[in-house]
XYZ file of N, CA and C in Angstrom:
609
model
N 0.836 -1.141 -0.024
C 0.034 -0.095 0.014
C 0.852 1.390 0.197
N 0.412 2.174 -0.862
C 1.293 3.330 -0.769
C 0.449 4.637 -0.513
N 1.296 5.561 -0.056
C 0.420 6.887 0.351
C 1.215 8.023 -0.425
N 0.172 9.085 -0.715
C 0.493 10.307 -1.193
C 0.170 11.472 -0.410
N 1.026 12.623 -0.504
C 0.787 13.701 0.120
C 0.170 14.561 -0.710
N -1.003 15.312 -0.503
C -1.779 16.228 -1.415
C -1.776 17.428 -0.836
N -1.395 18.593 -1.284
C -1.527 19.914 -0.675
C -2.810 20.552 -0.782
N -3.389 21.068 0.156
C -4.680 21.739 0.039
C -4.592 23.219 0.790
N -5.497 23.912 0.716
C -5.561 25.318 1.204
C -5.414 25.336 2.611
N -5.173 26.371 3.345
C -4.955 26.616 4.658
C -3.735 25.918 5.104
N -2.847 25.643 4.332
C -1.576 24.877 4.682
C -1.876 23.642 5.487
N -2.928 22.849 4.910
C -2.961 21.515 5.407
C -2.641 20.640 4.389
N -1.931 19.662 4.940
C -1.614 18.460 4.103
C -2.579 17.273 4.481
N -2.899 16.629 3.524
C -3.920 15.600 3.382
C -3.022 14.306 3.013
N -2.948 13.399 3.990
C -2.391 12.062 3.464
C -3.313 10.995 3.172
N -3.449 10.493 1.926
C -4.455 9.632 1.607
C -3.892 8.396 1.123
N -4.750 7.196 1.318
C -4.348 6.216 0.808
C -4.760 5.868 -0.516
N -3.856 5.511 -1.423
C -4.218 5.253 -3.004
C -4.270 4.192 -3.335
N -4.341 3.134 -2.595
C -4.438 1.898 -2.834
C -4.961 1.198 -1.782
N -6.196 0.586 -1.992
C -6.891 -0.252 -0.887
C -7.913 -1.026 -1.848
N -8.203 -2.189 -1.055
C -9.341 -3.135 -1.446
C -10.465 -2.939 -0.815
N -11.490 -2.851 -1.603
C -12.865 -2.685 -1.010
C -13.201 -4.015 -0.176
N -12.608 -5.108 -0.649
C -13.082 -6.331 0.046
C -12.405 -6.282 1.648
N -11.541 -5.468 1.833
C -10.895 -5.268 3.410
C -11.947 -4.573 4.152
N -12.767 -3.699 3.663
C -13.570 -2.796 4.426
C -14.268 -3.706 5.437
N -14.260 -3.109 6.563
C -15.222 -3.864 7.720
C -16.651 -3.269 7.694
N -17.329 -4.382 7.289
C -18.839 -4.009 6.912
C -19.426 -3.471 8.047
N -18.999 -3.842 9.306
C -19.684 -3.297 10.616
C -19.547 -1.687 10.647
N -18.578 -1.410 10.338
C -18.463 0.201 10.180
C -19.402 0.870 9.434
N -19.603 0.381 8.187
C -20.673 0.961 7.370
C -22.182 0.727 7.872
N -22.507 -0.427 8.526
C -23.844 -0.558 9.098
C -23.910 0.363 10.208
N -22.766 0.435 11.172
C -23.120 1.473 12.236
C -23.148 2.846 11.661
N -22.567 3.212 10.676
C -22.913 4.621 10.207
C -24.130 4.672 9.597
N -24.762 3.872 8.824
C -26.134 3.846 8.534
C -27.140 3.935 9.686
N -26.838 3.260 10.889
C -27.490 3.291 11.735
C -27.593 4.629 12.628
N -26.508 5.328 12.562
C -26.439 6.664 13.121
C -27.264 7.652 12.358
N -27.237 7.503 11.023
C -28.144 8.422 10.097
C -29.563 8.175 10.267
N -29.906 6.867 10.395
C -31.346 6.504 10.575
C -31.889 7.208 11.859
N -30.924 7.293 12.993
C -31.380 7.723 14.422
C -31.607 8.993 14.256
N -30.571 9.832 13.515
C -31.056 11.073 13.096
C -32.103 11.511 12.345
N -32.717 10.805 11.434
C -33.883 11.053 10.821
C -35.038 10.795 11.848
N -34.854 9.741 12.651
C -35.987 9.430 13.647
C -35.968 10.449 14.583
N -34.779 11.081 15.079
C -34.934 12.140 16.285
C -35.573 13.248 15.793
N -35.317 13.777 14.388
C -36.085 14.989 13.894
C -37.222 14.795 13.235
N -37.790 13.565 13.162
C -39.125 13.082 12.697
C -39.172 13.458 11.036
N -38.099 12.965 10.461
C -37.826 13.289 9.071
C -38.332 11.923 8.534
N -39.444 11.895 7.658
C -39.908 10.506 6.935
C -40.271 10.354 5.796
N -39.919 11.739 5.125
C -40.054 11.635 3.602
C -38.967 12.367 2.836
N -38.744 11.890 1.827
C -37.525 12.665 0.876
C -38.260 13.876 0.324
N -37.344 14.872 0.011
C -35.993 15.041 0.099
C -35.544 15.261 1.777
N -34.564 14.820 2.206
C -33.993 15.101 3.415
C -33.462 16.622 3.427
N -33.942 17.301 4.518
C -33.368 18.605 4.551
C -32.260 18.709 5.431
N -31.036 18.516 4.552
C -29.771 18.195 5.063
C -29.137 19.460 5.831
N -29.377 20.506 5.067
C -28.604 21.532 5.529
C -29.284 22.106 7.140
N -30.791 21.883 6.905
C -31.206 22.221 8.318
C -30.554 21.202 9.272
N -30.350 20.018 9.141
C -29.865 19.130 9.998
C -28.481 19.606 10.384
N -27.758 20.337 9.395
C -26.251 20.727 9.947
C -26.477 21.854 10.925
N -27.381 22.645 10.606
C -27.680 23.989 11.470
C -28.200 23.524 12.829
N -28.961 22.352 12.871
C -29.500 21.901 14.060
C -28.498 21.131 14.926
N -27.234 20.997 14.441
C -26.136 20.337 15.268
C -24.916 21.645 15.429
N -25.545 22.879 15.213
C -24.702 23.889 15.450
C -23.587 24.240 14.287
N -23.706 23.717 13.080
C -22.811 23.657 11.924
C -23.294 24.794 11.018
N -22.360 25.798 10.777
C -22.602 26.791 9.961
C -22.278 26.088 8.645
N -23.133 26.437 7.535
C -22.938 26.013 6.196
C -22.508 27.039 5.130
N -21.455 27.224 4.782
C -20.910 28.219 3.764
C -20.705 27.786 2.431
N -21.110 28.568 1.450
C -20.874 28.154 0.148
C -19.854 29.256 -0.388
N -18.727 28.677 -1.125
C -17.953 29.301 -1.717
C -17.115 28.723 -2.842
N -16.613 29.173 -3.977
C -15.877 28.405 -4.711
C -14.382 28.233 -4.445
N -14.052 26.949 -4.660
C -12.768 26.490 -4.255
C -11.846 26.576 -5.522
N -10.614 27.058 -5.223
C -9.424 27.016 -6.347
C -9.214 25.654 -6.813
N -9.248 24.688 -5.831
C -9.067 23.309 -6.269
C -10.494 22.541 -6.686
N -10.677 22.366 -7.970
C -12.066 21.770 -8.303
C -12.107 20.313 -7.607
N -11.109 19.666 -7.400
C -11.103 18.313 -6.809
C -11.619 18.168 -5.308
N -11.691 19.427 -4.854
C -12.319 19.250 -3.280
C -13.683 19.949 -3.335
N -14.650 19.286 -2.800
C -16.011 19.605 -2.915
C -16.519 20.118 -1.380
N -15.627 19.772 -0.431
C -16.063 20.354 0.997
C -15.188 19.991 1.915
N -15.166 20.915 2.976
C -14.517 20.726 4.195
C -15.089 21.013 5.430
N -14.954 20.159 6.320
C -15.619 20.316 7.910
C -14.515 20.868 8.641
N -14.743 21.994 9.303
C -13.835 22.693 10.291
C -14.423 22.592 11.720
N -13.684 21.996 12.556
C -14.195 21.995 14.074
C -13.174 22.918 14.734
N -13.712 23.726 15.475
C -12.750 24.696 16.369
C -13.786 24.729 17.741
N -12.924 25.407 18.801
C -13.743 25.116 20.026
C -14.997 25.700 20.294
N -15.283 27.063 19.548
C -16.436 27.696 19.376
C -17.321 28.021 18.145
N -16.974 27.042 17.164
C -17.656 26.950 16.050
C -17.414 25.951 15.024
N -18.494 25.443 14.519
C -18.130 24.445 13.538
C -18.581 24.851 12.116
N -17.971 24.461 11.046
C -18.432 24.847 9.699
C -18.108 23.715 8.840
N -19.106 23.785 7.808
C -18.899 22.989 6.456
C -18.912 24.035 5.338
N -17.669 24.014 4.538
C -17.573 24.957 3.742
C -17.777 24.121 2.408
N -18.747 24.401 1.553
C -19.176 23.675 0.505
C -18.770 24.271 -0.883
N -18.045 23.567 -1.831
C -17.604 24.151 -3.130
C -18.794 24.617 -3.891
N -18.940 25.907 -4.018
C -20.229 26.355 -4.592
C -20.288 26.250 -6.152
N -19.201 25.857 -6.825
C -19.145 25.588 -8.157
C -19.770 24.265 -8.463
N -19.814 23.383 -7.489
C -20.582 21.907 -7.635
C -22.018 22.198 -7.808
N -22.714 21.278 -8.688
C -23.887 21.099 -8.866
C -24.642 20.937 -7.252
N -25.931 21.509 -7.317
C -26.663 21.495 -6.099
C -26.781 20.284 -5.577
N -27.036 19.145 -6.342
C -27.199 17.855 -5.714
C -25.975 17.089 -5.041
N -24.744 17.705 -5.685
C -23.497 17.226 -5.174
C -23.147 18.100 -3.719
N -23.560 19.500 -3.886
C -23.404 19.792 -2.574
C -24.120 19.406 -1.369
N -25.476 18.921 -1.737
C -26.261 18.087 -0.734
C -25.427 16.890 -0.192
N -24.959 16.201 -1.043
C -24.176 14.992 -0.782
C -22.984 15.422 0.207
N -22.396 16.395 -0.272
C -21.289 16.785 0.409
C -21.478 17.304 2.028
N -22.693 18.022 1.991
C -23.058 18.404 3.427
C -23.373 17.306 4.161
N -24.030 16.050 3.580
C -24.402 15.042 4.503
C -23.079 14.219 4.912
N -22.063 14.058 3.807
C -20.882 13.388 3.998
C -20.125 14.116 5.418
N -20.197 15.652 5.323
C -19.596 16.232 6.417
C -20.217 16.086 7.698
N -21.522 15.990 7.802
C -22.132 15.746 8.871
C -21.738 14.255 9.373
N -21.742 13.263 8.679
C -21.140 12.110 8.862
C -19.852 12.189 9.740
N -18.932 13.055 9.245
C -17.628 13.221 9.707
C -17.891 13.920 10.969
N -18.623 14.671 11.310
C -19.063 15.550 12.413
C -19.282 14.554 13.598
N -20.404 13.455 13.137
C -20.964 12.682 14.139
C -20.320 11.451 14.489
N -19.205 10.880 13.203
C -18.529 9.726 13.610
C -17.013 9.790 13.957
N -16.623 10.916 13.408
C -15.119 10.928 13.611
C -14.619 12.290 14.450
N -13.385 12.049 14.966
C -12.772 13.269 15.551
C -12.106 14.265 14.606
N -11.703 13.960 13.558
C -10.953 14.524 12.651
C -9.523 13.999 12.472
N -8.935 14.082 11.417
C -7.683 13.502 11.224
C -6.351 14.667 11.177
N -6.774 15.869 11.254
C -5.869 16.732 11.146
C -6.060 18.187 11.912
N -5.200 19.026 12.008
C -5.306 20.222 12.767
C -4.913 21.482 11.864
N -5.646 22.576 12.122
C -5.510 23.827 11.394
C -4.683 24.662 12.222
N -3.728 25.101 12.270
C -2.927 26.154 13.139
C -2.950 25.521 14.497
N -3.003 24.097 14.795
C -2.855 23.682 16.120
C -4.257 23.539 17.019
N -5.306 24.019 16.429
C -6.620 24.101 17.142
C -7.803 23.728 16.471
N -7.793 23.565 15.263
C -8.920 23.130 14.352
C -8.790 21.932 13.768
N -9.586 20.930 14.054
C -9.559 19.669 13.436
C -10.374 19.737 12.002
N -9.755 19.174 10.860
C -10.144 19.386 9.584
C -10.371 18.002 8.942
N -11.407 17.882 8.109
C -11.655 16.853 7.248
C -12.007 17.304 5.931
N -11.252 17.035 4.986
C -11.525 17.399 3.502
C -12.303 16.286 2.923
N -13.074 16.881 1.857
C -13.870 15.830 1.164
C -13.249 16.225 -0.354
N -12.616 15.144 -0.870
C -11.748 15.375 -2.104
C -12.133 14.123 -3.007
N -11.154 13.797 -4.069
C -11.213 12.681 -4.739
C -11.129 11.552 -4.086
N -10.296 11.666 -2.921
C -10.012 10.247 -2.083
C -11.306 9.818 -1.694
N -12.031 10.562 -1.164
C -13.472 10.082 -0.624
C -14.489 9.536 -1.774
N -14.456 10.282 -2.796
C -15.284 9.650 -3.860
C -14.835 8.289 -4.376
N -13.468 8.151 -4.263
C -13.001 6.721 -4.543
C -13.283 5.648 -3.352
N -13.584 6.198 -2.190
C -13.816 5.388 -0.869
C -12.729 4.668 -0.525
N -11.258 5.078 -0.540
C -10.264 4.159 -0.394
C -9.770 4.228 1.167
N -10.472 5.018 2.139
C -10.051 5.306 3.265
C -11.428 4.931 4.251
N -11.024 4.395 5.367
C -12.301 3.740 6.133
C -13.092 4.907 6.513
N -12.628 5.955 7.089
C -13.361 6.954 7.590
C -14.162 7.833 6.475
N -13.446 7.707 5.209
C -14.344 8.182 4.241
C -15.394 7.350 3.739
N -15.267 5.932 3.821
C -16.265 4.986 3.481
C -17.328 5.071 4.359
N -17.253 5.358 5.903
C -18.276 5.540 6.946
C -19.021 6.790 6.729
N -18.336 7.907 6.114
C -18.882 9.214 5.710
C -19.801 9.025 4.603
N -19.233 8.303 3.551
C -20.045 8.144 2.463
C -21.477 7.257 2.904
N -21.416 6.332 3.603
C -22.374 5.594 3.896
C -23.225 6.166 4.824
N -22.832 6.999 5.687
C -23.710 7.954 6.357
C -24.631 8.605 5.594
N -23.854 9.375 4.498
C -24.612 10.564 3.760
C -25.439 9.642 2.864
N -25.300 8.459 2.276
C -26.270 7.774 1.497
C -27.401 7.527 2.323
N -27.379 6.754 3.495
C -28.533 6.493 4.322
C -29.079 7.704 4.596
N -28.532 8.834 4.948
C -29.283 10.124 5.343
C -30.077 10.743 4.222
N -29.472 10.578 3.091
C -30.234 11.192 1.983
C -31.085 10.085 1.172
N -30.969 8.905 1.210
C -31.521 7.707 0.545
C -31.723 6.664 1.581
N -32.486 6.991 2.490
C -32.727 5.610 3.607
C -33.226 4.442 3.031
N -32.847 3.475 3.296
C -33.026 2.031 2.634
C -34.641 1.969 2.537
N -35.338 2.240 3.592
C -36.765 1.776 3.418
C -37.537 2.875 2.376
N -37.246 3.998 2.394
C -37.625 5.065 1.521
C -37.299 4.581 0.160
N -35.958 4.318 -0.268
C -35.625 3.887 -1.536
C -36.588 2.708 -2.036
N -36.601 1.702 -1.140
C -37.320 0.376 -1.551
C -38.806 0.825 -1.744
N -39.419 1.595 -0.975
C -40.782 1.850 -1.402
C -40.939 2.811 -2.669
N -40.128 3.832 -2.823
C -39.987 4.397 -4.049
C -39.761 3.606 -5.091
N -38.831 2.541 -5.000
C -38.531 1.828 -6.241
C -39.953 1.059 -6.637
N -40.322 0.417 -5.597
C -41.789 -0.331 -6.059
C -42.763 0.444 -6.337
N -42.872 1.769 -5.982
C -43.951 2.697 -6.703
C -43.462 3.099 -8.153
N -42.160 3.082 -8.257
C -41.782 3.600 -9.638
C -42.023 2.365 -10.576
N -41.628 1.301 -10.318
C -41.666 0.083 -11.253
C -43.057 -0.237 -11.490
N -43.918 0.067 -10.449
C -45.498 -0.273 -10.606
C -46.213 0.845 -11.552
N -45.951 2.168 -11.496
C -46.498 2.998 -12.064
C -46.131 3.659 -13.203
N -44.711 3.173 -13.636
C -44.252 3.762 -14.776
C -43.374 2.669 -15.757
N -43.392 2.872 -17.111
C -42.733 2.165 -17.860
C -41.212 2.425 -17.648
N -40.546 1.632 -17.096
C -39.046 2.053 -16.790
C -38.271 1.253 -17.899
N -37.424 1.924 -18.712
C -36.749 1.057 -19.699
C -35.371 0.975 -19.322
N -34.698 1.318 -18.399
C -33.354 1.210 -18.005
C -33.163 1.503 -16.732
N -32.068 1.050 -16.098
C -31.487 1.392 -14.604
C -31.198 2.890 -14.571
N -30.531 3.478 -15.509
C -30.254 4.970 -15.500
C -31.772 5.766 -15.504
N -32.648 5.323 -16.339
C -33.848 5.903 -16.142
C -34.559 5.924 -14.910
N -34.539 4.693 -14.318
C -34.982 4.588 -12.936
C -34.147 5.379 -11.892
N -32.857 5.482 -11.925
C -31.883 6.275 -10.984
C -32.202 7.687 -11.300
N -32.582 8.260 -12.565
C -32.872 9.544 -12.730
C -34.311 9.883 -12.233
N -35.233 9.098 -12.390
C -36.524 9.254 -11.725
C -36.463 9.540 -10.158
N -35.851 8.473 -9.638
C -35.770 8.498 -8.110
C -34.880 9.448 -7.634
N -33.805 9.683 -8.382
C -32.781 10.966 -7.920
C -33.403 12.092 -7.714
N -34.309 12.464 -8.634
C -35.104 13.702 -8.795
C -36.094 13.827 -7.413
N -36.638 12.683 -6.962
C -37.477 12.605 -6.050
C -36.544 12.937 -4.753
N -35.599 12.322 -4.517
C -34.825 12.359 -3.504
C -33.802 13.473 -3.478
N -33.820 14.486 -4.483
C -32.958 15.349 -4.681
C -31.152 15.009 -4.528
N -31.076 13.966 -5.174
C -29.577 13.507 -5.211
C -29.304 13.126 -6.829
N -27.989 13.165 -7.106
C -27.573 12.867 -8.359
C -28.054 11.402 -8.922
N -28.237 11.231 -10.218
C -28.467 10.051 -10.817
C -27.544 9.008 -10.411
N -26.218 9.440 -10.343
C -25.082 8.530 -9.947
C -25.324 7.963 -8.795
N -25.590 8.849 -7.764
C -25.426 8.474 -6.149
C -26.784 7.734 -6.254
N -28.048 7.793 -6.790
C -29.022 6.871 -6.530
C -28.706 5.590 -7.256
N -27.997 5.475 -8.389
C -27.687 4.154 -8.924
C -26.839 3.527 -8.157
N -25.942 3.918 -7.437
C -24.981 3.362 -6.551
C -25.917 2.721 -5.396
N -26.599 3.716 -4.872
C -27.506 3.314 -3.731
C -28.428 2.003 -4.310
N -29.145 2.074 -5.156
C -29.898 1.147 -5.838
C -29.065 -0.123 -5.995
N -27.863 -0.103 -6.300
C -27.221 -1.323 -6.578
C -26.636 -1.915 -5.124
N -26.273 -0.896 -4.227
C -25.967 -1.478 -3.098
C -27.117 -2.037 -2.158
N -28.264 -1.582 -2.273
C -29.453 -2.106 -1.865
C -29.824 -3.476 -2.617
N -29.233 -3.765 -3.595
C -29.722 -5.305 -4.342
C -30.782 -4.957 -5.131
N -31.178 -3.554 -5.231
C -32.567 -3.463 -6.132
C -32.329 -3.422 -7.803
N -30.919 -3.101 -8.057
C -30.734 -3.302 -9.613
C -29.093 -4.095 -9.397
N -29.010 -4.606 -10.709
C -27.747 -5.494 -10.634
C -26.532 -4.696 -10.688
N -25.500 -5.235 -10.345
C -24.251 -4.467 -10.334
C -23.609 -4.389 -11.685
N -23.099 -3.181 -12.043
C -22.557 -3.137 -13.451
C -21.419 -4.020 -13.681
């Protein structure tokens, strides 16, 4: 296994694993992350899509700030400080990607202490290409949390059944597009969720 050092703004270095096997992922961690997401939905009485993810962030005392990033490969950052918490989202990203990024960073907030420090006082978690590839266990957990928060399994299964009964679906992409619109997530995110739930075949 090799690692690479990737320079990010605010003088922070992100060390990322660039080689990992998905088969080595501890499935228990993913299940626990999804359980925490479900507990959050239950606590706030959220029972229908789309999940009000930004409201959930604010409910946890997290400011959500949108601004364009110089590095297009970074979609969001979670900053923890003693008296404030912030999620900074890349404003250049599509709205559905911004929603997933906010959910992902809430996942870090709920599940992790943070891997780095800014100026010796702020823990920082970046969301970049590494988390999209899901090659780090904490990133996998945060992705699982985000998927479960935005696309809870019971909701997706119910919506899947409604869709296939009510409409002539010609492809998995068409189904993912339809459900993605309902859940306010990207077609790709919904397709991955449908695949992970065993509702469509793996590519």
